mmCIF file of C-alpha atoms in Angstrom:
data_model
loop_
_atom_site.group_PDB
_atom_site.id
_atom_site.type_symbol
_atom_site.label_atom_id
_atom_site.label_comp_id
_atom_site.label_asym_id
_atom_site.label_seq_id
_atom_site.Cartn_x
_atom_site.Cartn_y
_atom_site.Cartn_z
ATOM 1 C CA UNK A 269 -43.325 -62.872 -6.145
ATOM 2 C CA UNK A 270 -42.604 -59.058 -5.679
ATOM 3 C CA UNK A 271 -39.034 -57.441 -6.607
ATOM 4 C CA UNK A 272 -38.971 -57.225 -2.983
ATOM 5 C CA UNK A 273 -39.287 -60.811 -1.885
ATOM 6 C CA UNK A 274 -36.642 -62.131 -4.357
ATOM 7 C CA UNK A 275 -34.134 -58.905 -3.207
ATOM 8 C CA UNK A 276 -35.095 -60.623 0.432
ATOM 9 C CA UNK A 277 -33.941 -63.882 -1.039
ATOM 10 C CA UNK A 278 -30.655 -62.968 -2.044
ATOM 11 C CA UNK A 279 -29.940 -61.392 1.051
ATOM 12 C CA UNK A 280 -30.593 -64.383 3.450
ATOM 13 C CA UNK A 281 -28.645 -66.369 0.603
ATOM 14 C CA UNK A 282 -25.447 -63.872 1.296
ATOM 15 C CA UNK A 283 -26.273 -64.000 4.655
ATOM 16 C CA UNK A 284 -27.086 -60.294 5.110
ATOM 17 C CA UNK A 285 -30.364 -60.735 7.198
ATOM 18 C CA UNK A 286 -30.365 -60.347 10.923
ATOM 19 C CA UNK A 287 -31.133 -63.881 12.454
ATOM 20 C CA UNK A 288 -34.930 -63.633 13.386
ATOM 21 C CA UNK A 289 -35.395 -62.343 9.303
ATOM 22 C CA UNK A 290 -33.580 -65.275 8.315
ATOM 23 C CA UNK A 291 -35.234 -67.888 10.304
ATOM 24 C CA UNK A 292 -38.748 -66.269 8.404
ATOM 25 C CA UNK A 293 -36.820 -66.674 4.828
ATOM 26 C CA UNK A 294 -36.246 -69.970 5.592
ATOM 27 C CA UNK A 295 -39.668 -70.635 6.941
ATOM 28 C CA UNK A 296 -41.198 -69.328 3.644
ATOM 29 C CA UNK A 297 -39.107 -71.183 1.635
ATOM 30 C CA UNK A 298 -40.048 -74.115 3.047
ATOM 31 C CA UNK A 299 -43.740 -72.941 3.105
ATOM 32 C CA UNK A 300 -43.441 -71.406 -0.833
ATOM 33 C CA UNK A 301 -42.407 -73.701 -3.719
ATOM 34 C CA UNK A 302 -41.962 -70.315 -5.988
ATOM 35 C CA UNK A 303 -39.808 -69.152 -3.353
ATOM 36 C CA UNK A 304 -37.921 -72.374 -3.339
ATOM 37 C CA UNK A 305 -37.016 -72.678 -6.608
ATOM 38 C CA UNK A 306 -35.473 -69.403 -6.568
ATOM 39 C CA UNK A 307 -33.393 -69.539 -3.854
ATOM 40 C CA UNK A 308 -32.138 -72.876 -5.601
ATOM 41 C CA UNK A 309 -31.231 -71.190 -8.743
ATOM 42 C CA UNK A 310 -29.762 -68.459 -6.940
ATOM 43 C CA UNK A 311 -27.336 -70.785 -4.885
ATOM 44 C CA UNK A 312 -26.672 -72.451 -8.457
ATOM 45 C CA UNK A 313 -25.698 -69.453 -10.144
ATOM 46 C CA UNK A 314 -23.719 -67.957 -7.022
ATOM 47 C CA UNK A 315 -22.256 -71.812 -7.827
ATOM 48 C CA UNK A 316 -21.390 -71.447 -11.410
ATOM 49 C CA UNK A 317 -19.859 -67.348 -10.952
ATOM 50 C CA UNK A 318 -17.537 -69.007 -8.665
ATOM 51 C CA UNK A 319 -15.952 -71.821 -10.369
ATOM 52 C CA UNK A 320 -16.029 -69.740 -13.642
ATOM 53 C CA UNK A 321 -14.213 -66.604 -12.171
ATOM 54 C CA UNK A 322 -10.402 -66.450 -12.837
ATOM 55 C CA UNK A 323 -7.844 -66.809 -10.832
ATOM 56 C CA UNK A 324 -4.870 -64.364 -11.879
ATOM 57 C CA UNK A 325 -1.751 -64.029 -10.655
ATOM 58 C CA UNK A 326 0.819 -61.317 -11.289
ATOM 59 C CA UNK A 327 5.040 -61.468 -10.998
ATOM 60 C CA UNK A 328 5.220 -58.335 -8.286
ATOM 61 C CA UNK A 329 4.437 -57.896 -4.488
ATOM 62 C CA UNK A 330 0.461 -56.709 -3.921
ATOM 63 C CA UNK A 331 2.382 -52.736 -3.200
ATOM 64 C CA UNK A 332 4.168 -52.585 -6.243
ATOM 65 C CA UNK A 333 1.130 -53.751 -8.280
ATOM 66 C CA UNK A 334 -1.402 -51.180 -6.871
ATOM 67 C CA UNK A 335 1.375 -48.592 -6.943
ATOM 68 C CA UNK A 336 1.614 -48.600 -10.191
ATOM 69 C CA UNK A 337 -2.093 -48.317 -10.639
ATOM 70 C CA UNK A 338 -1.798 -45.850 -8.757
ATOM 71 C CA UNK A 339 0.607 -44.104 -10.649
ATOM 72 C CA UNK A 340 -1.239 -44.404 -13.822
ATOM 73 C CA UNK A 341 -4.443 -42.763 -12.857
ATOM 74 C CA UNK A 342 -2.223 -39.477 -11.221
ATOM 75 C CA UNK A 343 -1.113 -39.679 -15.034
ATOM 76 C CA UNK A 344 -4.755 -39.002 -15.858
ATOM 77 C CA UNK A 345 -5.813 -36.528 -13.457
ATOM 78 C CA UNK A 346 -4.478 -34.067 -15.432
ATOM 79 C CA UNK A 347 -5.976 -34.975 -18.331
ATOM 80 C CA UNK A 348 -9.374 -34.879 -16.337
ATOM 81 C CA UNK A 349 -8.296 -31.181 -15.461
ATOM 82 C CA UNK A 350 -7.659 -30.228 -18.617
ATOM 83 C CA UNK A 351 -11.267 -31.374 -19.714
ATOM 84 C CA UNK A 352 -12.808 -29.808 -16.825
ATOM 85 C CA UNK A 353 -10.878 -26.721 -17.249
ATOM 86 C CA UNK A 354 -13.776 -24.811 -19.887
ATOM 87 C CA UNK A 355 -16.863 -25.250 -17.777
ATOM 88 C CA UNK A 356 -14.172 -23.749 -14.590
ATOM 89 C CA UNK A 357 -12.144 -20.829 -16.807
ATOM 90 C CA UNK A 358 -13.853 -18.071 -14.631
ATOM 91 C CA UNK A 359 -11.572 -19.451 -12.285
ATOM 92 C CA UNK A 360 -8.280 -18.804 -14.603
ATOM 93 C CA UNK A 361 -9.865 -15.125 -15.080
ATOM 94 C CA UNK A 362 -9.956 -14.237 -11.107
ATOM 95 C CA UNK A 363 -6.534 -13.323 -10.561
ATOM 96 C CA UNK A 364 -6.196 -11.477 -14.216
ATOM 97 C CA UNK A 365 -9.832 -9.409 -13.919
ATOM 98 C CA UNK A 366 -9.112 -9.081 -10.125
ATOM 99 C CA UNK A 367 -5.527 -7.475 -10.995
ATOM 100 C CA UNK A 368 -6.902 -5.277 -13.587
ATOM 101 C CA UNK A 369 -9.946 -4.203 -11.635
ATOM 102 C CA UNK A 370 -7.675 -3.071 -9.286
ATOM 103 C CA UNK A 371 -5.341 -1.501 -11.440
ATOM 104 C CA UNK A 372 -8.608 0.371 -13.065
ATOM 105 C CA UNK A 373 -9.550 1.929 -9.705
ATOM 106 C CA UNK A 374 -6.090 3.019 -8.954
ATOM 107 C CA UNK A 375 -5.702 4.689 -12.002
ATOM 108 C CA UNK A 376 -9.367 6.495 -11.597
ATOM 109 C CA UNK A 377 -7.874 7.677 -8.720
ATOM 110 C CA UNK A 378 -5.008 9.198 -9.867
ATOM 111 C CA UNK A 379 -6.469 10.506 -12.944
ATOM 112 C CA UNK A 380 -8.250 13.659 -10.994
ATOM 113 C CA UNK A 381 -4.812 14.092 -9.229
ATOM 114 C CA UNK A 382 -3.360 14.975 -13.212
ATOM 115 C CA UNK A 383 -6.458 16.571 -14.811
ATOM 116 C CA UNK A 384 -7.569 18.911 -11.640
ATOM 117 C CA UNK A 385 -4.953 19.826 -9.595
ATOM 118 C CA UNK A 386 -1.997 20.411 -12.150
ATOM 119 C CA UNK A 387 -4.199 22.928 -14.206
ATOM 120 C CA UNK A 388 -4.885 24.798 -11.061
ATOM 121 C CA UNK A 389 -1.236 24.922 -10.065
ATOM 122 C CA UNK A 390 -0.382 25.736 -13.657
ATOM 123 C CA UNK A 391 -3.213 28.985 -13.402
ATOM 124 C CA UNK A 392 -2.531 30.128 -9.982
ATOM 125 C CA UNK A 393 1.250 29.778 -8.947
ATOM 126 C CA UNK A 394 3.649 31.705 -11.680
ATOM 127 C CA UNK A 395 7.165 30.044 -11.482
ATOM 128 C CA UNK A 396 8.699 31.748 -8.172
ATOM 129 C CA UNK A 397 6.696 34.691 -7.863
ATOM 130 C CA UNK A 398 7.014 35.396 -4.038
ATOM 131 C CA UNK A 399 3.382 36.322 -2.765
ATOM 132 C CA UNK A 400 3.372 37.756 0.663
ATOM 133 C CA UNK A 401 0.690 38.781 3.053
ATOM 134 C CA UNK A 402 0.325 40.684 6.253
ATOM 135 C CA UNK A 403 -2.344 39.500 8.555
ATOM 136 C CA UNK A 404 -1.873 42.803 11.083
ATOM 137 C CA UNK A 405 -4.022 45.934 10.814
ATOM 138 C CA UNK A 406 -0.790 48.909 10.460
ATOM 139 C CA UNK A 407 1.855 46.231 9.240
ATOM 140 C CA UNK A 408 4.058 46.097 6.015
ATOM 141 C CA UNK A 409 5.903 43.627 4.461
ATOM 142 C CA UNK A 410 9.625 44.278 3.109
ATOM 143 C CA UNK A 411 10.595 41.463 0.370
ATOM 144 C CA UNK A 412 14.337 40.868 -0.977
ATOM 145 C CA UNK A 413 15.118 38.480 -3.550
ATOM 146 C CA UNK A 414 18.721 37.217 -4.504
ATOM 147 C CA UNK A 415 18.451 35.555 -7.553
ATOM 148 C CA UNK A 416 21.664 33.901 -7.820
ATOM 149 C CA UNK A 417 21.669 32.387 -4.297
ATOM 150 C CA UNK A 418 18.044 31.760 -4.154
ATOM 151 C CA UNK A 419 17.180 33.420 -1.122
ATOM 152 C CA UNK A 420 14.466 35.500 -0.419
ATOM 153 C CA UNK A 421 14.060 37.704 2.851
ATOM 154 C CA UNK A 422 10.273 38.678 4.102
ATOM 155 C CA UNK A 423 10.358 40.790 6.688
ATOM 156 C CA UNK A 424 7.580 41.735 8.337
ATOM 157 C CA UNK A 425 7.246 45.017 10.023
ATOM 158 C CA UNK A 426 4.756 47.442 12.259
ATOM 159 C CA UNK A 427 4.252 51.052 10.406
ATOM 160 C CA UNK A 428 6.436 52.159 14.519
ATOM 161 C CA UNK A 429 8.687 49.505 14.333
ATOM 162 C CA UNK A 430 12.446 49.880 13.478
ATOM 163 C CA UNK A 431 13.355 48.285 10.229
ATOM 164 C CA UNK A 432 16.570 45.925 10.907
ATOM 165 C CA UNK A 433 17.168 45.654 7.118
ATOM 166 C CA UNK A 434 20.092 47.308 6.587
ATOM 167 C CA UNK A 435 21.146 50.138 3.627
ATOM 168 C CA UNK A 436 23.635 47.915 2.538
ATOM 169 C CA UNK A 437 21.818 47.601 -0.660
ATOM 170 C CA UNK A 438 18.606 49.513 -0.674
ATOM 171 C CA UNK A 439 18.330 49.345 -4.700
ATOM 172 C CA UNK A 440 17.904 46.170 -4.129
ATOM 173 C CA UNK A 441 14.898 45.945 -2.029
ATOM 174 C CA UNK A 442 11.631 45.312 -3.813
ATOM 175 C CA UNK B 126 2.906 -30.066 -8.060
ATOM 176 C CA UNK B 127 2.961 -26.484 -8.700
ATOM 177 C CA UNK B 128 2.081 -24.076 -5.873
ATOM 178 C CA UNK B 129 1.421 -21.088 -7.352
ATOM 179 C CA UNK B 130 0.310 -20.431 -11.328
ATOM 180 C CA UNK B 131 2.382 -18.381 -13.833
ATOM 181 C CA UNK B 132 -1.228 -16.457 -14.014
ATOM 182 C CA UNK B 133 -0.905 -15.747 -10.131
ATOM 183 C CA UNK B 134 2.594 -14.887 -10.300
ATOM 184 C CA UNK B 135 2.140 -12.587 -13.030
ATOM 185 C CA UNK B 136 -0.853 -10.605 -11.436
ATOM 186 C CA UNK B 137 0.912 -10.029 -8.073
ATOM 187 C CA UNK B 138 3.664 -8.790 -9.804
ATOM 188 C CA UNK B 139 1.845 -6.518 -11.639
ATOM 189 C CA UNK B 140 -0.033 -5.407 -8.349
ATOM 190 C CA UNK B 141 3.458 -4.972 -6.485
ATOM 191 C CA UNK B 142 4.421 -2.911 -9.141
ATOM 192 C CA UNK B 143 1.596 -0.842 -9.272
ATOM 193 C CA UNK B 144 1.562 -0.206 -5.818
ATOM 194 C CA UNK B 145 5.339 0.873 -5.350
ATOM 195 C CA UNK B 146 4.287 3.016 -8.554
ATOM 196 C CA UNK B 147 1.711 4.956 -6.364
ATOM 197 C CA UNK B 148 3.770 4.856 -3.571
ATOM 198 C CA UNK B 149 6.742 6.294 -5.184
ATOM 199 C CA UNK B 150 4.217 8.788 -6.804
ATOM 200 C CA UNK B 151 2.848 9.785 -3.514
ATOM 201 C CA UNK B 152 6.404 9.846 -1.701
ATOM 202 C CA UNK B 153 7.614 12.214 -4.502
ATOM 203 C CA UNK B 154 4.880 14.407 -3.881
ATOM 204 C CA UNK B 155 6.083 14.860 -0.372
ATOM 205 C CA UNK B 156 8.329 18.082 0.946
ATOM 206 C CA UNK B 157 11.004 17.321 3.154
ATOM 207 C CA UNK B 158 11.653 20.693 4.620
ATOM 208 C CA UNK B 159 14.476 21.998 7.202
ATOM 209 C CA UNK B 160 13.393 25.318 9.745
ATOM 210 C CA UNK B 161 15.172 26.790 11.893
ATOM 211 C CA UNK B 162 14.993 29.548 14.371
ATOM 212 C CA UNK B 163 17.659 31.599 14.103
ATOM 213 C CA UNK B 164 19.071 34.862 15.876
ATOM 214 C CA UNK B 165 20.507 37.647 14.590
ATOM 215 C CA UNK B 166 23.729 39.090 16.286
ATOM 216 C CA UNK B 167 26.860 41.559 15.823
ATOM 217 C CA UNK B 168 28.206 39.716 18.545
ATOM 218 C CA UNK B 169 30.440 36.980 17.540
ATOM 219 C CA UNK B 170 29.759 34.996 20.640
ATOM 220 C CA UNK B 171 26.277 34.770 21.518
ATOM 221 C CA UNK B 172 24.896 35.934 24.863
ATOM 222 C CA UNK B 173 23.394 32.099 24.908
ATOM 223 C CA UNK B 174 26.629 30.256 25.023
ATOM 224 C CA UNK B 175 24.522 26.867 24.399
ATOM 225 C CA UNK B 176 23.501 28.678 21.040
ATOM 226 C CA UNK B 177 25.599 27.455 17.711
ATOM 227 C CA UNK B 178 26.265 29.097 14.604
ATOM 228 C CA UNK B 179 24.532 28.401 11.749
ATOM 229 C CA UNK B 180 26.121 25.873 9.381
ATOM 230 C CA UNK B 181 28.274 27.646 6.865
ATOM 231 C CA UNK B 182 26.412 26.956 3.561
ATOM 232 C CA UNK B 183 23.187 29.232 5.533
ATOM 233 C CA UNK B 184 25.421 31.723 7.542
ATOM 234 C CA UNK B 185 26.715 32.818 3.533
ATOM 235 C CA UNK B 186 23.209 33.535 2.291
ATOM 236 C CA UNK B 187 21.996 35.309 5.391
ATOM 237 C CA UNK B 188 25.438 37.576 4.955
ATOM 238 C CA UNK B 189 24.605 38.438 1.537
ATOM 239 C CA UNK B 190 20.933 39.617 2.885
ATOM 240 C CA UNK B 191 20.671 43.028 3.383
ATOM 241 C CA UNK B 192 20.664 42.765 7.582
ATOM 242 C CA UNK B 193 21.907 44.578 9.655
ATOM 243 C CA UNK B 194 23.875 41.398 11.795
ATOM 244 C CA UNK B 195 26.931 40.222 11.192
ATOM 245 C CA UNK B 196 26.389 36.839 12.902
ATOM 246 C CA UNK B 197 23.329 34.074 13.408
ATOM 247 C CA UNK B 198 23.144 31.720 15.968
ATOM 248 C CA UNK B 199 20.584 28.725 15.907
ATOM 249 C CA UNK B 200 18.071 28.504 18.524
ATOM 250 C CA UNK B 201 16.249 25.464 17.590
ATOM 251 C CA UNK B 202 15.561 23.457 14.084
ATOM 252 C CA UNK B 203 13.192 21.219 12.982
ATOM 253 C CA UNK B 204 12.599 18.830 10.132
ATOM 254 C CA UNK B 205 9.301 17.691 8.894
ATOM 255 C CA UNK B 206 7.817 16.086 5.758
ATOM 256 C CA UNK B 207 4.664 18.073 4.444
ATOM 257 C CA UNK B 208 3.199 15.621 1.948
ATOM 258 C CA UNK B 209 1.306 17.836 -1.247
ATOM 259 C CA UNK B 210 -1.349 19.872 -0.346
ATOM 260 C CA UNK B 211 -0.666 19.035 3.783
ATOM 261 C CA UNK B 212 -0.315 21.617 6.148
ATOM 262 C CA UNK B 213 2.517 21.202 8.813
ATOM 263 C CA UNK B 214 2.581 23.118 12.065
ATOM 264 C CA UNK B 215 5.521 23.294 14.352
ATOM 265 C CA UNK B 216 6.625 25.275 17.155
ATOM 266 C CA UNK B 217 10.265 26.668 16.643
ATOM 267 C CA UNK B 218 10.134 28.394 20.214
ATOM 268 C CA UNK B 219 7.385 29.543 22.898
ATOM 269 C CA UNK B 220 7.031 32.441 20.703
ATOM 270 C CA UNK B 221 7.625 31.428 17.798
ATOM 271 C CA UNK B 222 5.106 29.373 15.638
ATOM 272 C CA UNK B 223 5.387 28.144 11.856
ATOM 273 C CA UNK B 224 2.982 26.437 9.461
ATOM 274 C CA UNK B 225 3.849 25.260 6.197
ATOM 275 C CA UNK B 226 1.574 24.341 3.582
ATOM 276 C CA UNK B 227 2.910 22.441 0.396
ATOM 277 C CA UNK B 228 0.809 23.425 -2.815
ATOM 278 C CA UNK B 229 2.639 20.823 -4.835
ATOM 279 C CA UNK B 230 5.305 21.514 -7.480
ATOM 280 C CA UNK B 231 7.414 22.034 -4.145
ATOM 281 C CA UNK B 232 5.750 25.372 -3.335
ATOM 282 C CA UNK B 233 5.012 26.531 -0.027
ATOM 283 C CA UNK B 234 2.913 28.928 2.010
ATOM 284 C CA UNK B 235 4.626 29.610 4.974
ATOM 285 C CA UNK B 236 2.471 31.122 7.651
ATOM 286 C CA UNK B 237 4.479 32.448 10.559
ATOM 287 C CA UNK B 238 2.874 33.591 13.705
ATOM 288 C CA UNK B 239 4.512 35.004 16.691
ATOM 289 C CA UNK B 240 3.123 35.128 20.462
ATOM 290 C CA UNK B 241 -0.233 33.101 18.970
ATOM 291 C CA UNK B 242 -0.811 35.821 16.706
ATOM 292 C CA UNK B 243 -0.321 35.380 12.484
ATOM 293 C CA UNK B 244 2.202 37.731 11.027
ATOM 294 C CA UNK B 245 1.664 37.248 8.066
ATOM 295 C CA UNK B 246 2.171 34.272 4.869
ATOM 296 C CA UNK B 247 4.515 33.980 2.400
ATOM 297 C CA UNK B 248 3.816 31.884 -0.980
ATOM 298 C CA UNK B 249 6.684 30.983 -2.650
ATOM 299 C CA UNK B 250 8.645 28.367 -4.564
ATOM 300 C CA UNK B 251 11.336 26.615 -2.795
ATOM 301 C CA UNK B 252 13.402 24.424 -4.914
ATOM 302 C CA UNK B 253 16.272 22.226 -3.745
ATOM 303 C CA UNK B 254 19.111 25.279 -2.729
ATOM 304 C CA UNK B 255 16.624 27.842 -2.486
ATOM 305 C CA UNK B 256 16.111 29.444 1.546
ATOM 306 C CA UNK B 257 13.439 31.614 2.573
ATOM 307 C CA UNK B 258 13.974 33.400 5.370
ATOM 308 C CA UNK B 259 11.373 35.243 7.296
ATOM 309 C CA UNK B 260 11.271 37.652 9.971
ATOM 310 C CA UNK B 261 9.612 40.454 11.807
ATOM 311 C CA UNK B 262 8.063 42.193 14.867
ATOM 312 C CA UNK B 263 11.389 44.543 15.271
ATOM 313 C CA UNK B 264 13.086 41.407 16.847
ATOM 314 C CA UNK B 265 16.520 40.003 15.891
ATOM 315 C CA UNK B 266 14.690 36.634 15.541
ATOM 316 C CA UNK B 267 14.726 35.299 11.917
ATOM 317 C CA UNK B 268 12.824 31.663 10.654
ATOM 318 C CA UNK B 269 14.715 30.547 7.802
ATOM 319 C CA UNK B 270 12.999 27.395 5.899
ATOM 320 C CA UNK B 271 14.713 25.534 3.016
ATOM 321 C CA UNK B 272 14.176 21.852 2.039
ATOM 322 C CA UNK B 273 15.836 19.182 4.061
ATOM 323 C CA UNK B 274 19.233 17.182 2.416
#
């Protein structure tokens, strides 16, 4: 008898077959002595697991007694975790690597602002040297500087036009 | 149940702080400047009686400059933010044009141009307190640029 036949044979004994299938069990059975014989011992066994299984009873209500399985095994989840936690650390490292790859490109990016454009403003602009320009053909540019107020005066004039800077204090005119 | 990690918590804090770092570095960068248009006069009433004096603290400087007015009279202002190495145009009338340029280490290249046309550029430093006042073209029309309170 194939693995299949006696699988076949438990099921019609548990009552799992559709009811043409098990109508054709029963038939063979009654055909097949072999096939007989095993249904017998299976009904026997099925029997003997019954009456030997145990009967337990516990002191609390079915929801308090599965609660506190319940209970216990969130107690070991953790634990689980925990032993999971090696093969899954890349996880752990996102936030930290992501942070610092971020914090990497930031500062590449404000590295050039320190190393290039400070030396050039160090080179090329002198403290507060006042550099003017005329852009007209014929013009000039007048330039007066008080020091202790901190104003300078740029006035910018035609060679025709009439200066409106005063003589009050010529000396003083650069 | 914990929502967020100590790991977690400690990253984004580090990336809020670095952020408001750059931000704070690229806010300090910035120029917050004041211009004005002002007029020059031995009037002491102006012809414009919608024009006001200039405030006290800028009518003492331009005194002390050797012009030949007695009196100044604003005919408009404006205040801007240049951030470092930005250029800032403004008109300050229908004749009158400005463009500021900050180089960083709050100096600026003022570029002042009058009827469309570029008089000329001034490079300078202008520190907290320190005015630069600009003029030209035989008028009686002065630009005076200083940084913003």
């Amino acid at each position: 008898m194939s693995e299949e036949q006696q699988l076949r044979l438990q099921a019609f004994l548990d009552g799992e077959l559709p009811e043409s299938d098990a109508r054709e069990v029963l038939a063979w059975t009654q055909r097949d002595a072999d096939a007989a014989a095993l249904l017998t011992e299976l009904r026997n066994t099925r029997a003997a697991i019954a009456k030997s299984e145990l009967h337990l009873s516990v002191p609390e209500t079915r929801e308090f007694y599965w609660s506190k399985i319940e209970r216990e095994i969130q107690k070991l989840e953790p634990v689980e975790k925990e032993i999971a936690a090696p093969i899954l650390n890349w996880r752990r490292l996102l936030w930290p690597l992501g942070t610092a790859a971020i914090c990497f490109v930031v500062a590449m990016m404000e590295i050039p602002r320190v190393n290039i454009v400070q030396p050039v403003a160090v080179v090329s602009q002198d403290t507060d040297e006042t550099v003017v320009e005329t852009d007209q053909a014929n013009s000039d540019a007048t330039t007066y500087r008080d020091e202790a107020d901190g104003t300078t005066l740029v006035w910018f004039s035609a060679a025709a036009d009439a200066n409106p800077i005063s003589g009050k204090m010529p000396g003083a005119i650069n | 149940m914990k929502l967020f990690s100590a790991t977690k918590i400690i990253s984004a804090a580090m990336l809020f702080l670095l952020l408001a770092g750059v931000s704070a570095r690229a806010a300090s960068g910035d120029l917050k400047l004041e211009a004005q248009l002002v007029i020059g006069s031995n009037d002491t009433k102006p012809k414009d009686a919608g024009l006001k004096p200039v405030a006290s603290d800028i009518g003492k400087k331009l005194k002390k400059l050797p012009l030949k007015w007695d009196h100044y009279y604003v005919v408009s202002e404006k205040k801007f933010s240049v951030g470092n190495g930005n250029t800032k145009k403004t008109s300050l009338s229908t004749q009158c044009d400005i463009s500021v340029k900050n180089l960083g280490d709050q100096r600026v290249e003022l570029t002042l141009a009058s009827k469309g046309q570029n008089v000329g550029k001034i490079t300078q430093s202008l520190h907290k307190g320190q005015t630069l006042v600009a003029g030209g073209d035989a008028d009686n029309s002065i630009v005076v640029l200083r940084q913003a309170d």
